[in-house]
Tab-separated table of C-alpha atoms in Angstrom:
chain	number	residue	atom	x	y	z
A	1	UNK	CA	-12.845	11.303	-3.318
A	2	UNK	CA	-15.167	14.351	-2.622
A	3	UNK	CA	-12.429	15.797	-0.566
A	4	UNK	CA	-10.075	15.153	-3.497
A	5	UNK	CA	-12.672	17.214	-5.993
A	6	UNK	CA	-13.284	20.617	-3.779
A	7	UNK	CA	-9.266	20.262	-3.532
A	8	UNK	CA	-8.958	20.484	-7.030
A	9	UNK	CA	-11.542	22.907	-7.603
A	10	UNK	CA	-10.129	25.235	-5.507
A	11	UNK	CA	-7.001	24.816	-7.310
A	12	UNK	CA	-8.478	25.371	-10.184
A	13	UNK	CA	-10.069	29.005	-9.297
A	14	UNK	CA	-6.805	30.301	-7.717
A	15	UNK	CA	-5.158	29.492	-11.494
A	16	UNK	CA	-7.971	31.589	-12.984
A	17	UNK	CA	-8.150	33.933	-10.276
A	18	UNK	CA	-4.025	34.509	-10.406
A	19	UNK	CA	-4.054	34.892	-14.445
A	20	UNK	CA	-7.074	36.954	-14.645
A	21	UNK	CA	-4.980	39.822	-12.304
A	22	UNK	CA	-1.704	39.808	-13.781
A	23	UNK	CA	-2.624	39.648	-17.424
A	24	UNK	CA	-4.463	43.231	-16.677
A	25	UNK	CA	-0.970	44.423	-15.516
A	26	UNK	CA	0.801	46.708	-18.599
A	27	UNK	CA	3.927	44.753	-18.155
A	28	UNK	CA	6.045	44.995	-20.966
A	29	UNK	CA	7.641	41.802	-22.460
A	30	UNK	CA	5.350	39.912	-20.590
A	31	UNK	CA	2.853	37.528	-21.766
A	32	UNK	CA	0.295	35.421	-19.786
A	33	UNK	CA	-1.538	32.266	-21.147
A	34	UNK	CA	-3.731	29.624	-19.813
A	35	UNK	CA	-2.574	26.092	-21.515
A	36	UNK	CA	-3.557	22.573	-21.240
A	37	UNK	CA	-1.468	19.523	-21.194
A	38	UNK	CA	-1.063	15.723	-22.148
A	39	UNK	CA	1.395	13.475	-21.123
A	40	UNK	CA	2.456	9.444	-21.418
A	41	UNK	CA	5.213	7.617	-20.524
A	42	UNK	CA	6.594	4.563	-18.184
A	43	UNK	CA	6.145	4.783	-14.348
A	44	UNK	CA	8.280	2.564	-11.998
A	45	UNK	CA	8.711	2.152	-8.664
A	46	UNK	CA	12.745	2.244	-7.270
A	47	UNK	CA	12.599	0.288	-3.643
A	48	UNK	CA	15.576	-1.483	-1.395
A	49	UNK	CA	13.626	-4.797	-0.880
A	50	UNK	CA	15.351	-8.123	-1.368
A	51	UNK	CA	12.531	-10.045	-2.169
A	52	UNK	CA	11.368	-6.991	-5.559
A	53	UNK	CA	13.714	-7.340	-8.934
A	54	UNK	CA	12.356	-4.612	-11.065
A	55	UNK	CA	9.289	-2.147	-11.571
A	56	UNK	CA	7.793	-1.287	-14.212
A	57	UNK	CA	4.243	-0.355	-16.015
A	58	UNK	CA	2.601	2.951	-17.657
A	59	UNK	CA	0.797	5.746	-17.668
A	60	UNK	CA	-0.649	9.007	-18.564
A	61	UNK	CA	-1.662	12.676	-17.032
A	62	UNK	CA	-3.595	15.536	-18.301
A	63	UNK	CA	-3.780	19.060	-16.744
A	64	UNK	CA	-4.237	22.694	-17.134
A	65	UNK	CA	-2.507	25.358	-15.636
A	66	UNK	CA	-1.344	29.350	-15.952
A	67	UNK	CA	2.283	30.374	-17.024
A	68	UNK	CA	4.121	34.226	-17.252
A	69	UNK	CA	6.551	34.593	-19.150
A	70	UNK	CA	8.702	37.687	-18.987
A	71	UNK	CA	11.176	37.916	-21.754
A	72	UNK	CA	12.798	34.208	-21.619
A	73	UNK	CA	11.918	33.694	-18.080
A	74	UNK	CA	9.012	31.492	-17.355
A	75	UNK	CA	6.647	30.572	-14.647
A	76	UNK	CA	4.272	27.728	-14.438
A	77	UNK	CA	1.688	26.882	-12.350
A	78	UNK	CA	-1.254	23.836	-12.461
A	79	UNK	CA	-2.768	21.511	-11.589
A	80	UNK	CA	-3.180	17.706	-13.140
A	81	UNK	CA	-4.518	13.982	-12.686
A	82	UNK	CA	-2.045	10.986	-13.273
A	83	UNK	CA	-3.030	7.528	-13.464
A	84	UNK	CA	0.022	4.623	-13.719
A	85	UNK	CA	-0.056	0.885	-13.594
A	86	UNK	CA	2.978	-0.578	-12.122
A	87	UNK	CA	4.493	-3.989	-11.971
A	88	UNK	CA	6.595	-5.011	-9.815
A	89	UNK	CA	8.489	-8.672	-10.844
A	90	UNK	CA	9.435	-10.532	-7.553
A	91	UNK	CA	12.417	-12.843	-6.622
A	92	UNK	CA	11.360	-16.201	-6.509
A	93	UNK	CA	9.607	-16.910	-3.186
A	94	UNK	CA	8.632	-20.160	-1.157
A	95	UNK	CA	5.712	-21.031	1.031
A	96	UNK	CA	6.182	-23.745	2.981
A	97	UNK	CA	6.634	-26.690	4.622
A	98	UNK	CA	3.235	-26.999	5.436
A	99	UNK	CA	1.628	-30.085	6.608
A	100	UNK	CA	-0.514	-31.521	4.050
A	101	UNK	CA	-1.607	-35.084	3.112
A	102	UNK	CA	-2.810	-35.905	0.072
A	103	UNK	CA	-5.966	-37.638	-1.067
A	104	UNK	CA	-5.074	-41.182	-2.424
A	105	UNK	CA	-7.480	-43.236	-0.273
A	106	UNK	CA	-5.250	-46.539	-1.419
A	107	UNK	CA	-2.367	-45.237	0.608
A	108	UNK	CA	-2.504	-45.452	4.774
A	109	UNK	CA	-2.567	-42.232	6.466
A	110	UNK	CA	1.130	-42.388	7.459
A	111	UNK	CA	2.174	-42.901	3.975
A	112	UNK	CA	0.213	-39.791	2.335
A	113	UNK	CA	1.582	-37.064	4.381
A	114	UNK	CA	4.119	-34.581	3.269
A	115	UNK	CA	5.510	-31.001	3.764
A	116	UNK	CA	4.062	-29.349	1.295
A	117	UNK	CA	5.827	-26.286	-1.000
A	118	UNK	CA	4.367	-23.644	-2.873
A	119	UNK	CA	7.336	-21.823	-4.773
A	120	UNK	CA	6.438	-18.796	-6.506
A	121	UNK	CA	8.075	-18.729	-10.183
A	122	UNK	CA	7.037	-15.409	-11.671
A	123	UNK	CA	5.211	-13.079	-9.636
A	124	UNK	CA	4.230	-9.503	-10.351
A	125	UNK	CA	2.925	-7.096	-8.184
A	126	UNK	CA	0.344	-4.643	-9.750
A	127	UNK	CA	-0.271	-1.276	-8.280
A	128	UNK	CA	-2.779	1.191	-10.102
A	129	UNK	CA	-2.250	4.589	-8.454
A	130	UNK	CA	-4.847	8.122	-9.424
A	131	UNK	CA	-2.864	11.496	-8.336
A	132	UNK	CA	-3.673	15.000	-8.136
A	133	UNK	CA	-0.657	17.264	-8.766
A	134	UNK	CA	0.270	20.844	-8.151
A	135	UNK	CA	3.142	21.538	-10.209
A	136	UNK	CA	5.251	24.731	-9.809
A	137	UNK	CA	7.977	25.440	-12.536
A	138	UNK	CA	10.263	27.697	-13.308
A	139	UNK	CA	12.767	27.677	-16.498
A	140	UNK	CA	13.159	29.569	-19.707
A	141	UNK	CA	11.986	29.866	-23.664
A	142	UNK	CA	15.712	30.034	-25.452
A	143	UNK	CA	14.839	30.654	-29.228
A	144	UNK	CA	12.102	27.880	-29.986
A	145	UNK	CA	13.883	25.448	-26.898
A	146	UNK	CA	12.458	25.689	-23.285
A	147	UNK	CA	13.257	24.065	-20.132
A	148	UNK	CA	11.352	23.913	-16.894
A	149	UNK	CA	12.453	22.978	-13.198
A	150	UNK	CA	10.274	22.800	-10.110
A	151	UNK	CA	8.202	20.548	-7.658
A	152	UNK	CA	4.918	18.701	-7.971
A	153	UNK	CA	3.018	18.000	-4.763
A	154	UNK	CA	0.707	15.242	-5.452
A	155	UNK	CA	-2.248	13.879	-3.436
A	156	UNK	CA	-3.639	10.332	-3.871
A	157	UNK	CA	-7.222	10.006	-4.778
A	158	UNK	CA	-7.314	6.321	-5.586
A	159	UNK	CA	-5.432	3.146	-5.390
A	160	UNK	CA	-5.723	-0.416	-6.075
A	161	UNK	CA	-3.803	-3.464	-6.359
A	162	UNK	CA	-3.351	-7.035	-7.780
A	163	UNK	CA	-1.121	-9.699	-7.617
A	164	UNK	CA	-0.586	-12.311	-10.927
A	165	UNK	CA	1.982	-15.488	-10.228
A	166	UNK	CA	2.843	-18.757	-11.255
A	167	UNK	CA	2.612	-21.244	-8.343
A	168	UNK	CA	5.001	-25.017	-8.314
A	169	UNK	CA	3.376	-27.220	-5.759
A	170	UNK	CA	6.289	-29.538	-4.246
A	171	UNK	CA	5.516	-32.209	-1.648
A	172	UNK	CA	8.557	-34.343	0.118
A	173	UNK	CA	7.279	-37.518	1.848
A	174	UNK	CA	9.254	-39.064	4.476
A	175	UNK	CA	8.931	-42.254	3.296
A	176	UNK	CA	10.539	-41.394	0.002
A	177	UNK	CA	13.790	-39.695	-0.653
A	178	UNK	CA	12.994	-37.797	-3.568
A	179	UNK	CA	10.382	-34.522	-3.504
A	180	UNK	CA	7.611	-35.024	-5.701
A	181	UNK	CA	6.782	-32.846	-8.675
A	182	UNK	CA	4.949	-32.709	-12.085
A	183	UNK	CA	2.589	-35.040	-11.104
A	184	UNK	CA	-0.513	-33.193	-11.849
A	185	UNK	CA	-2.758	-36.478	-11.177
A	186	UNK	CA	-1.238	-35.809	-7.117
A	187	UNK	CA	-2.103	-32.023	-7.507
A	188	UNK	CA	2.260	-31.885	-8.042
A	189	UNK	CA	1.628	-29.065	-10.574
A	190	UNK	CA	2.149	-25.724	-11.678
A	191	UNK	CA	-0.924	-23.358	-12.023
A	192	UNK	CA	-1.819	-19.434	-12.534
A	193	UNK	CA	-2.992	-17.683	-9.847
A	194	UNK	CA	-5.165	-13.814	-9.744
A	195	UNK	CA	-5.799	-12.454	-6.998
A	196	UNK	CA	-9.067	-10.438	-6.457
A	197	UNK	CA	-8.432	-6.581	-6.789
A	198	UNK	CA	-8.352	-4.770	-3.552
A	199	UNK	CA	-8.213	-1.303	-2.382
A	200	UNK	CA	-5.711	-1.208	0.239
A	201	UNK	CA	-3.977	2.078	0.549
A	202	UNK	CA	-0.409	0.663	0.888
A	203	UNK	CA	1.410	4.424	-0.137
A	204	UNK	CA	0.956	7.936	2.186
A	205	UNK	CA	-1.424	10.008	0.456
A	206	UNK	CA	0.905	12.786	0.111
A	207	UNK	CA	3.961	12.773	-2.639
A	208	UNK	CA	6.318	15.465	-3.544
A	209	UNK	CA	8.288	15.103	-6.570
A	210	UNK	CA	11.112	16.873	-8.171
A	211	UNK	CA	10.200	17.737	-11.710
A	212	UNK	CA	12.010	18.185	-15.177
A	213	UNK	CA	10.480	18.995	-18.523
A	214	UNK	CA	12.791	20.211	-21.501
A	215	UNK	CA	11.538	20.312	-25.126
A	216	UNK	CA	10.558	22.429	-28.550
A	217	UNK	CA	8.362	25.026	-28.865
A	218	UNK	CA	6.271	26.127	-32.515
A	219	UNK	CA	3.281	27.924	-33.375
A	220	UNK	CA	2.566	30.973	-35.332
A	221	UNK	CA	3.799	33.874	-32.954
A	222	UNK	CA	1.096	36.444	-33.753
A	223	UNK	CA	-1.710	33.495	-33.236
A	224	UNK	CA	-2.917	33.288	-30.185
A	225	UNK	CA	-1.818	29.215	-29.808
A	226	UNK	CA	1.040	28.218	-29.082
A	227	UNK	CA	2.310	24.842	-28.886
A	228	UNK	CA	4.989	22.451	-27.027
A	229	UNK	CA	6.586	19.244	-27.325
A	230	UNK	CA	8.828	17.549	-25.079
A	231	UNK	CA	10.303	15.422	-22.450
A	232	UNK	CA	9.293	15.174	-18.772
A	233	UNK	CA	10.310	12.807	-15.663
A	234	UNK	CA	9.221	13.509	-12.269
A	235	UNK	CA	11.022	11.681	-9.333
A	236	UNK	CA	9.465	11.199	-5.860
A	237	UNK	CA	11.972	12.757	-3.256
A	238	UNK	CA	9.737	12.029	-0.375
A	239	UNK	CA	9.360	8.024	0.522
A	240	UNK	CA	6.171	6.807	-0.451
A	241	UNK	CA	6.241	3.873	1.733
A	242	UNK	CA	4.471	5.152	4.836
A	243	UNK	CA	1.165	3.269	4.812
A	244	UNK	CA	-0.183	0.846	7.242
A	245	UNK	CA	1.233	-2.033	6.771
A	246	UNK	CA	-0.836	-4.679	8.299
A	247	UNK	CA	-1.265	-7.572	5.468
A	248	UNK	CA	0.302	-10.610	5.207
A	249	UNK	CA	2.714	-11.921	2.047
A	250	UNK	CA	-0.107	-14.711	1.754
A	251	UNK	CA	-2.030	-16.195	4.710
A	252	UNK	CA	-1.878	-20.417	5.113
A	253	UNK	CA	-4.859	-22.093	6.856
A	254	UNK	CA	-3.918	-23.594	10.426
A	255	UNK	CA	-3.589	-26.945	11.096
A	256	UNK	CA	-2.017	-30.182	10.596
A	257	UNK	CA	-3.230	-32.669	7.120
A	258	UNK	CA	-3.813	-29.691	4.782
A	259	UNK	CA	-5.263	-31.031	1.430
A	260	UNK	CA	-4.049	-29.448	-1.456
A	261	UNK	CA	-7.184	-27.426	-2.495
A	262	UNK	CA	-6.964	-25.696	0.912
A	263	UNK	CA	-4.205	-24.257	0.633
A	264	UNK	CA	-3.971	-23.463	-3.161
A	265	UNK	CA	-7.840	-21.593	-2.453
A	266	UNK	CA	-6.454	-19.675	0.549
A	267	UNK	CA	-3.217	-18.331	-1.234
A	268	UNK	CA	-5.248	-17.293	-4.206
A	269	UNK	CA	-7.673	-15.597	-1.829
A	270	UNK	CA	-5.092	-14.119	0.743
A	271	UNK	CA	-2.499	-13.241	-1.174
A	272	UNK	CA	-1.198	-9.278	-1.250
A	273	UNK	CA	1.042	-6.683	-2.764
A	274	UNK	CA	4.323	-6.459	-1.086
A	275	UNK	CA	4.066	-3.234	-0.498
A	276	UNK	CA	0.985	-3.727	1.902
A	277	UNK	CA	2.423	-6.390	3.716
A	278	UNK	CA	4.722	-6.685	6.866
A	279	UNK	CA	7.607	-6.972	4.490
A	280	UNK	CA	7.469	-3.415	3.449
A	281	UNK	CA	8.052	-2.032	6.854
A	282	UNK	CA	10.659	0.349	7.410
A	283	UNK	CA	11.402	-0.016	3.635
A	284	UNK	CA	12.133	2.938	1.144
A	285	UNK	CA	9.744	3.421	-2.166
A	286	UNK	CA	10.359	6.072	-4.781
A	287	UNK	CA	8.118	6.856	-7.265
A	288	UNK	CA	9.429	7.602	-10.663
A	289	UNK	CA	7.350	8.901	-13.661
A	290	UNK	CA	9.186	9.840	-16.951
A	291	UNK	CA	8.178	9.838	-20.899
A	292	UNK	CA	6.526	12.982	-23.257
A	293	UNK	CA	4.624	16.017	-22.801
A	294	UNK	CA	2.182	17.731	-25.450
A	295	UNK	CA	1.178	21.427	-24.260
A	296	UNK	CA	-1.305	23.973	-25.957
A	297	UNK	CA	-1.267	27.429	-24.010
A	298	UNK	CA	-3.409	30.094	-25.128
A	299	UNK	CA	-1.981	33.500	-24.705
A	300	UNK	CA	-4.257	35.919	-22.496
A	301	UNK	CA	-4.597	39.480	-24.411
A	302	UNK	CA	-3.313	42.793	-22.240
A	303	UNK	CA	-2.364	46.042	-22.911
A	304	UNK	CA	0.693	45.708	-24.356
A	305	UNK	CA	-0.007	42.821	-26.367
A	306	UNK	CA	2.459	43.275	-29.274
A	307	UNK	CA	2.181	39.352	-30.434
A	308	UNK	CA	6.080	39.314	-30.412
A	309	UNK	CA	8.410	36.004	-30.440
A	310	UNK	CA	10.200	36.705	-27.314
């Protein structure tokens, strides 16, 4: 985290540093401001795992940065924080069979155990990921419309995750032919599991992502202010799936006439985000960020400061 901060401070002086010395250069037709930026949008995750259906969650990012223009060409440089919260909604998935027995003492022991089956219904894997990003841009002001292209290179500086399902317990006896289910009174039932937040760093801690950002400009062009609206998406070229990946899906106790609450505590307990877990492993994970942009820059006086709309 403290490695993170002197990172971005550093960043931050070499913007101040860069626009203090070119906006004492008499360049003609050029302007240099310092601006700050909001943004919002959806975040997702795009992966080639069988067992992951879709990904999807929010966000938001604020920054500040420098940018030259020079007639319509301009020139961006920055340096922001994002923070997302992703879902990913899983293929249906099935533990089992496990040897269990249940706990009906009127039964003999031969006659209460079963191969137990946890199926998981609806499963979403959350993933809350804080990024510092260096964006460089380059584009053009056209009239009051502006587009920029370029590259952010982002640096993780925090990361959790969380998993939410629904969980069917199943049992098949061999003394019956039928498997047994919806019998809550038997522990045959369907219940909600959360598991406990953990920190596991399941992504490399370095991104690079190609950038867009197209939109409207307005403002007053003798005031010093000057405003933009528009659209951004940045894509993750590089694949973010290069963690360790030493967790399990979910970890099952050991052992042979497993009661129910055993195994229903240690999946609860054990369970992890795909992405952490062997079943990531030599898998590819793009990150995709897209949605709107809200940008004040504040134009840096010079010698040839003419205020003109250019």
């Amino acid at each position: 985290m403290m490695k993170g901060i002197k990172t971005t401070t550093k960043c931050v002086a070499l913007i101040a540093i860069m626009a203090a010395s070119i906006s004492t250069t008499a360049w003609a037709n050029t302007k240099n401001s310092l601006g700050l930026w909001i943004e919002g949008g959806a975040s997702s995750f795009l992966d080639n795992m069988e067992q992951t259906k879709n990904a999807i969650g929010g966000g938001g990012a604020f920054g500040l940065g420098y940018e030259l223009q020079h007639n319509a060409f301009l020139f961006d440089l920055g340096v922001e924080f994002q923070y997302a919260s992703t879902s990913v909604t899983m293929n249906p998935l099935n533990e089992g069979p496990i040897n269990m027995i249940d706990d009906d003492p009127m039964n003999k022991p031969e006659l209460r155990r079963y191969n137990g089956y946890f199926n998981f219904l609806e499963r979403k894997d959350i993933a809350n990921l804080g990024t510092v990003n260096i964006p460089v841009m380059f584009g053009a002001k056209l009239n009051k419309f502006y587009f920029l292209v370029g590259a952010k290179v982002g640096a993780q500086l925090m990361t959790s995750s969380k998993v939410n399902a629904t969980v069917q317990h199943t049992g098949e006896y061999l003394a019956f032919i039928d498997p047994f289910q919806n019998m809550p009174n038997h522990y045959f039932r369907t219940d909600n599991i959360e598991s406990k937040p953990n920190s596991a760093f399941f992504f490399g801690t370095i991104d690079v992502k190609a950038a867009l950002e197209l939109g409207y400009a307005f403002g007053n062009p003798k005031s010093v202010a000057q405003y933009r609206l528009g659209v951004f998406a940045d894509y993750g070229i590089l694949n973010a799936n290069t963690g360790v990946k030493n967790n399990s899906f979910v970890t099952l106790p050991e052992g042979n006439d497993l009661q129910f609450q055993q195994v229903f505590n240690a999946i609860q307990q054990s369970t992890n985000h795909i992405y952490s877990t062997g079943l990531a492993k030599g898998k590819n994970v793009n990150t995709l960020f897209a949605g709107v942009k809200f940008t004040v820059w504040f134009r840096l006086p010079s010698r040839t400061d003419c205020r003109c709309d250019f």
